[in-house]
């Protein structure tokens, strides 16, 4: 065994690397989705002599954490409503930013519906949209939102594991969570472990139920943002 192989084996045994399956379980993704992330360079990995990927812990943590930023991110999250990068001089002086919401939803119809509804109800709210779970995870670390609204049924990713994984991660911090779903109460039973004490909005009642929940969870910050918007546009 050459020196390079010895070093790799030693590093791998020190738990600095994960298998593809381990990363898939941690992120609530399909193994194939993790493999694609490696192929795209989102995660750094090497292969064992047997052809198995070993993903560096550092690259996974870096991908999760991202870099704090507003506006359009490298992950392709398009902000809606109060776009960032153009906060009012008053906000900049006070070191404030508007409340930030991240929506992870693959349906273009519901993306547009939620964005339109929130723009109408909460003009001071900064809204970002991710159309898939992988982009949403990257964007979460980059945006550090105050509120996450996520569809539990997302293609290529286990929404329930995504939710439980985020809630247990240090990055989640004080972020609030709302689950958006087209599943009725009986259909949601298999996901009960992930939905414990989490507000759920059934898509047929989205227009009626989502705004009051946002107002309740964001509280005074939302009221202040609405007032600030009124002052700026007066």
Tab-separated table of C-alpha atoms in Angstrom:
chain	number	residue	atom	x	y	z
A	1	UNK	CA	0.000	0.000	0.000
A	2	UNK	CA	1.476	3.377	-0.994
A	3	UNK	CA	1.758	6.428	1.281
A	4	UNK	CA	-1.279	8.117	-0.266
A	5	UNK	CA	-3.465	5.073	0.407
A	6	UNK	CA	-2.239	4.860	4.001
A	7	UNK	CA	-3.057	8.497	4.617
A	8	UNK	CA	-6.508	8.129	3.100
A	9	UNK	CA	-7.272	5.046	5.163
A	10	UNK	CA	-6.150	6.786	8.350
A	11	UNK	CA	-8.218	9.901	7.663
A	12	UNK	CA	-11.290	7.883	6.751
A	13	UNK	CA	-11.051	5.870	9.971
A	14	UNK	CA	-10.993	9.101	11.965
A	15	UNK	CA	-14.622	9.789	11.027
A	16	UNK	CA	-13.716	12.679	8.751
A	17	UNK	CA	-15.613	10.993	5.927
A	18	UNK	CA	-19.119	9.646	5.413
A	19	UNK	CA	-20.464	7.002	3.097
A	20	UNK	CA	-23.005	8.005	0.469
A	21	UNK	CA	-25.697	6.146	2.382
A	22	UNK	CA	-24.847	7.969	5.629
A	23	UNK	CA	-25.090	11.360	3.933
A	24	UNK	CA	-28.362	10.374	2.244
A	25	UNK	CA	-29.848	9.438	5.629
A	26	UNK	CA	-28.632	12.641	7.282
A	27	UNK	CA	-30.104	14.834	4.547
A	28	UNK	CA	-33.227	12.771	3.926
A	29	UNK	CA	-32.258	12.309	0.284
A	30	UNK	CA	-32.132	9.433	-2.143
A	31	UNK	CA	-28.647	7.942	-2.512
A	32	UNK	CA	-28.724	8.888	-6.200
A	33	UNK	CA	-29.314	12.542	-5.275
A	34	UNK	CA	-26.199	12.526	-3.095
A	35	UNK	CA	-24.202	10.906	-5.910
A	36	UNK	CA	-25.323	13.685	-8.241
A	37	UNK	CA	-24.210	16.287	-5.700
A	38	UNK	CA	-20.755	14.684	-5.691
A	39	UNK	CA	-20.674	14.602	-9.497
A	40	UNK	CA	-21.596	18.318	-9.602
A	41	UNK	CA	-18.850	19.158	-7.119
A	42	UNK	CA	-21.274	20.239	-4.376
A	43	UNK	CA	-19.653	17.660	-2.091
A	44	UNK	CA	-16.026	16.517	-2.116
A	45	UNK	CA	-15.416	12.777	-2.222
A	46	UNK	CA	-12.940	10.086	-3.194
A	47	UNK	CA	-13.427	6.422	-4.034
A	48	UNK	CA	-12.139	3.366	-2.194
A	49	UNK	CA	-10.393	0.602	-4.175
A	50	UNK	CA	-13.777	-1.116	-4.201
A	51	UNK	CA	-15.384	1.879	-5.917
A	52	UNK	CA	-17.321	3.226	-2.899
A	53	UNK	CA	-17.525	6.975	-2.381
A	54	UNK	CA	-16.271	8.584	0.816
A	55	UNK	CA	-17.611	12.115	1.286
A	56	UNK	CA	-15.611	14.573	3.337
A	57	UNK	CA	-17.267	15.760	6.502
A	58	UNK	CA	-15.843	19.245	5.968
A	59	UNK	CA	-17.454	19.617	2.534
A	60	UNK	CA	-20.805	18.419	3.886
A	61	UNK	CA	-20.715	20.910	6.754
A	62	UNK	CA	-19.639	23.666	4.367
A	63	UNK	CA	-22.511	22.812	2.012
A	64	UNK	CA	-25.011	22.876	4.873
A	65	UNK	CA	-23.729	26.083	6.381
A	66	UNK	CA	-23.149	27.969	3.141
A	67	UNK	CA	-22.381	31.646	3.389
A	68	UNK	CA	-24.827	34.051	4.923
A	69	UNK	CA	-26.250	36.222	2.178
A	70	UNK	CA	-29.404	37.850	0.949
A	71	UNK	CA	-30.825	38.217	-2.537
A	72	UNK	CA	-30.174	35.662	-5.243
A	73	UNK	CA	-27.842	32.918	-4.057
A	74	UNK	CA	-25.487	30.553	-5.846
A	75	UNK	CA	-28.034	27.819	-5.185
A	76	UNK	CA	-30.465	29.610	-7.461
A	77	UNK	CA	-33.041	30.799	-4.956
A	78	UNK	CA	-35.063	33.585	-6.492
A	79	UNK	CA	-36.307	36.162	-3.994
A	80	UNK	CA	-39.861	37.372	-4.303
A	81	UNK	CA	-41.520	40.449	-2.877
A	82	UNK	CA	-39.108	42.611	-0.910
A	83	UNK	CA	-35.867	41.712	-2.678
A	84	UNK	CA	-32.676	41.997	-0.663
A	85	UNK	CA	-29.657	44.112	-1.373
A	86	UNK	CA	-31.834	47.225	-1.398
A	87	UNK	CA	-32.870	47.601	2.244
A	88	UNK	CA	-33.951	51.080	3.237
A	89	UNK	CA	-31.331	53.495	4.671
A	90	UNK	CA	-33.267	53.436	7.955
A	91	UNK	CA	-32.974	49.639	8.209
A	92	UNK	CA	-29.280	49.771	7.365
A	93	UNK	CA	-28.683	52.390	10.070
A	94	UNK	CA	-30.500	50.255	12.641
A	95	UNK	CA	-28.696	47.067	11.563
A	96	UNK	CA	-32.010	45.392	10.781
A	97	UNK	CA	-33.302	43.333	7.903
A	98	UNK	CA	-36.866	42.391	7.054
A	99	UNK	CA	-38.179	39.014	8.257
A	100	UNK	CA	-37.030	36.346	5.827
A	101	UNK	CA	-39.119	33.364	4.661
A	102	UNK	CA	-37.887	30.419	2.609
A	103	UNK	CA	-40.472	28.356	0.714
A	104	UNK	CA	-39.397	24.895	-0.493
A	105	UNK	CA	-42.074	23.805	-2.975
A	106	UNK	CA	-41.755	22.013	-6.314
A	107	UNK	CA	-45.135	23.055	-7.747
A	108	UNK	CA	-44.889	26.255	-9.800
A	109	UNK	CA	-48.598	26.845	-9.182
A	110	UNK	CA	-48.186	26.859	-5.395
A	111	UNK	CA	-44.921	28.809	-5.597
A	112	UNK	CA	-46.770	31.586	-7.409
A	113	UNK	CA	-49.832	31.362	-5.171
A	114	UNK	CA	-47.825	31.632	-1.956
A	115	UNK	CA	-45.629	34.456	-3.322
A	116	UNK	CA	-48.685	36.428	-4.456
A	117	UNK	CA	-50.535	35.841	-1.192
A	118	UNK	CA	-47.589	36.903	0.960
A	119	UNK	CA	-46.840	39.962	-1.163
A	120	UNK	CA	-50.438	41.051	-0.623
A	121	UNK	CA	-50.692	40.221	3.089
A	122	UNK	CA	-47.125	40.953	4.241
A	123	UNK	CA	-45.472	43.523	1.954
A	124	UNK	CA	-42.529	43.856	4.342
A	125	UNK	CA	-41.692	40.140	4.257
A	126	UNK	CA	-38.673	38.956	2.268
A	127	UNK	CA	-39.690	35.772	0.431
A	128	UNK	CA	-37.321	33.288	-1.227
A	129	UNK	CA	-38.378	30.217	-3.200
A	130	UNK	CA	-36.528	26.937	-3.753
A	131	UNK	CA	-38.093	24.471	-6.163
A	132	UNK	CA	-36.499	21.285	-4.780
A	133	UNK	CA	-35.177	19.899	-1.540
A	134	UNK	CA	-31.503	19.936	-2.481
A	135	UNK	CA	-31.591	23.607	-3.445
A	136	UNK	CA	-33.687	24.308	-0.373
A	137	UNK	CA	-31.131	22.751	1.976
A	138	UNK	CA	-28.292	24.755	0.444
A	139	UNK	CA	-30.384	27.909	0.535
A	140	UNK	CA	-31.339	27.394	4.167
A	141	UNK	CA	-27.704	27.656	5.229
A	142	UNK	CA	-27.102	30.645	2.992
A	143	UNK	CA	-30.222	32.628	3.852
A	144	UNK	CA	-30.682	31.822	7.549
A	145	UNK	CA	-34.460	32.421	7.239
A	146	UNK	CA	-36.719	33.335	10.137
A	147	UNK	CA	-39.438	31.040	8.813
A	148	UNK	CA	-39.271	27.905	6.681
A	149	UNK	CA	-42.362	26.761	4.762
A	150	UNK	CA	-41.784	23.336	3.226
A	151	UNK	CA	-43.867	20.823	1.295
A	152	UNK	CA	-43.466	17.416	2.912
A	153	UNK	CA	-43.752	15.691	-0.498
A	154	UNK	CA	-40.752	16.686	-2.606
A	155	UNK	CA	-39.303	14.738	-5.558
A	156	UNK	CA	-35.969	13.031	-4.938
A	157	UNK	CA	-35.932	13.697	-1.201
A	158	UNK	CA	-37.699	12.367	1.892
A	159	UNK	CA	-39.550	15.435	3.181
A	160	UNK	CA	-40.137	13.928	6.617
A	161	UNK	CA	-36.439	13.211	7.134
A	162	UNK	CA	-35.588	16.625	5.723
A	163	UNK	CA	-37.786	18.261	8.363
A	164	UNK	CA	-36.499	16.176	11.282
A	165	UNK	CA	-32.907	16.630	10.112
A	166	UNK	CA	-33.213	20.402	9.918
A	167	UNK	CA	-34.957	20.681	13.291
A	168	UNK	CA	-32.155	18.734	14.983
A	169	UNK	CA	-29.365	20.669	13.277
A	170	UNK	CA	-27.640	23.544	15.030
A	171	UNK	CA	-28.177	25.699	11.943
A	172	UNK	CA	-31.939	25.641	12.513
A	173	UNK	CA	-31.557	27.862	15.568
A	174	UNK	CA	-34.597	30.026	16.181
A	175	UNK	CA	-36.121	29.449	12.751
A	176	UNK	CA	-39.850	28.732	12.749
A	177	UNK	CA	-41.374	25.985	10.618
A	178	UNK	CA	-44.635	25.444	8.730
A	179	UNK	CA	-45.345	22.312	6.710
A	180	UNK	CA	-47.362	22.706	3.524
A	181	UNK	CA	-49.032	19.596	2.109
A	182	UNK	CA	-51.745	18.310	-0.173
A	183	UNK	CA	-52.152	15.222	2.051
A	184	UNK	CA	-55.223	15.066	4.251
A	185	UNK	CA	-55.009	14.116	7.927
A	186	UNK	CA	-55.287	10.364	7.324
A	187	UNK	CA	-52.665	10.440	4.556
A	188	UNK	CA	-50.268	12.308	6.850
A	189	UNK	CA	-50.276	9.517	9.451
A	190	UNK	CA	-46.994	7.900	8.229
A	191	UNK	CA	-45.252	11.253	8.728
A	192	UNK	CA	-46.519	11.834	12.279
A	193	UNK	CA	-42.992	11.502	13.714
A	194	UNK	CA	-41.859	14.518	11.664
A	195	UNK	CA	-44.983	16.603	12.185
A	196	UNK	CA	-45.117	16.450	15.974
A	197	UNK	CA	-45.845	19.985	17.238
A	198	UNK	CA	-45.319	21.414	13.746
A	199	UNK	CA	-48.053	23.656	12.249
A	200	UNK	CA	-49.459	22.050	9.103
A	201	UNK	CA	-51.296	23.878	6.328
A	202	UNK	CA	-53.453	21.754	4.037
A	203	UNK	CA	-53.078	23.147	0.512
A	204	UNK	CA	-56.835	23.454	-0.133
A	205	UNK	CA	-56.951	25.851	2.861
A	206	UNK	CA	-53.702	27.653	2.096
A	207	UNK	CA	-55.230	31.099	1.483
A	208	UNK	CA	-57.187	31.023	4.753
A	209	UNK	CA	-54.714	29.293	7.044
A	210	UNK	CA	-51.206	30.359	6.011
A	211	UNK	CA	-51.326	34.143	6.708
A	212	UNK	CA	-52.573	33.827	10.334
A	213	UNK	CA	-49.887	31.243	11.071
A	214	UNK	CA	-47.148	33.474	9.679
A	215	UNK	CA	-48.423	36.394	11.727
A	216	UNK	CA	-48.497	34.212	14.839
A	217	UNK	CA	-45.017	32.761	14.374
A	218	UNK	CA	-43.217	35.959	13.359
A	219	UNK	CA	-45.144	38.122	15.808
A	220	UNK	CA	-43.817	41.607	16.429
A	221	UNK	CA	-41.166	41.330	13.726
A	222	UNK	CA	-43.838	40.958	11.073
A	223	UNK	CA	-45.874	43.868	12.409
A	224	UNK	CA	-42.785	46.074	12.454
A	225	UNK	CA	-41.884	45.082	8.902
A	226	UNK	CA	-45.364	45.908	7.613
A	227	UNK	CA	-45.243	49.289	9.349
A	228	UNK	CA	-41.770	49.965	7.953
A	229	UNK	CA	-43.004	49.160	4.447
A	230	UNK	CA	-45.919	51.558	4.823
A	231	UNK	CA	-43.572	54.345	5.932
A	232	UNK	CA	-41.214	53.726	2.996
A	233	UNK	CA	-44.014	53.707	0.408
A	234	UNK	CA	-46.004	56.604	1.860
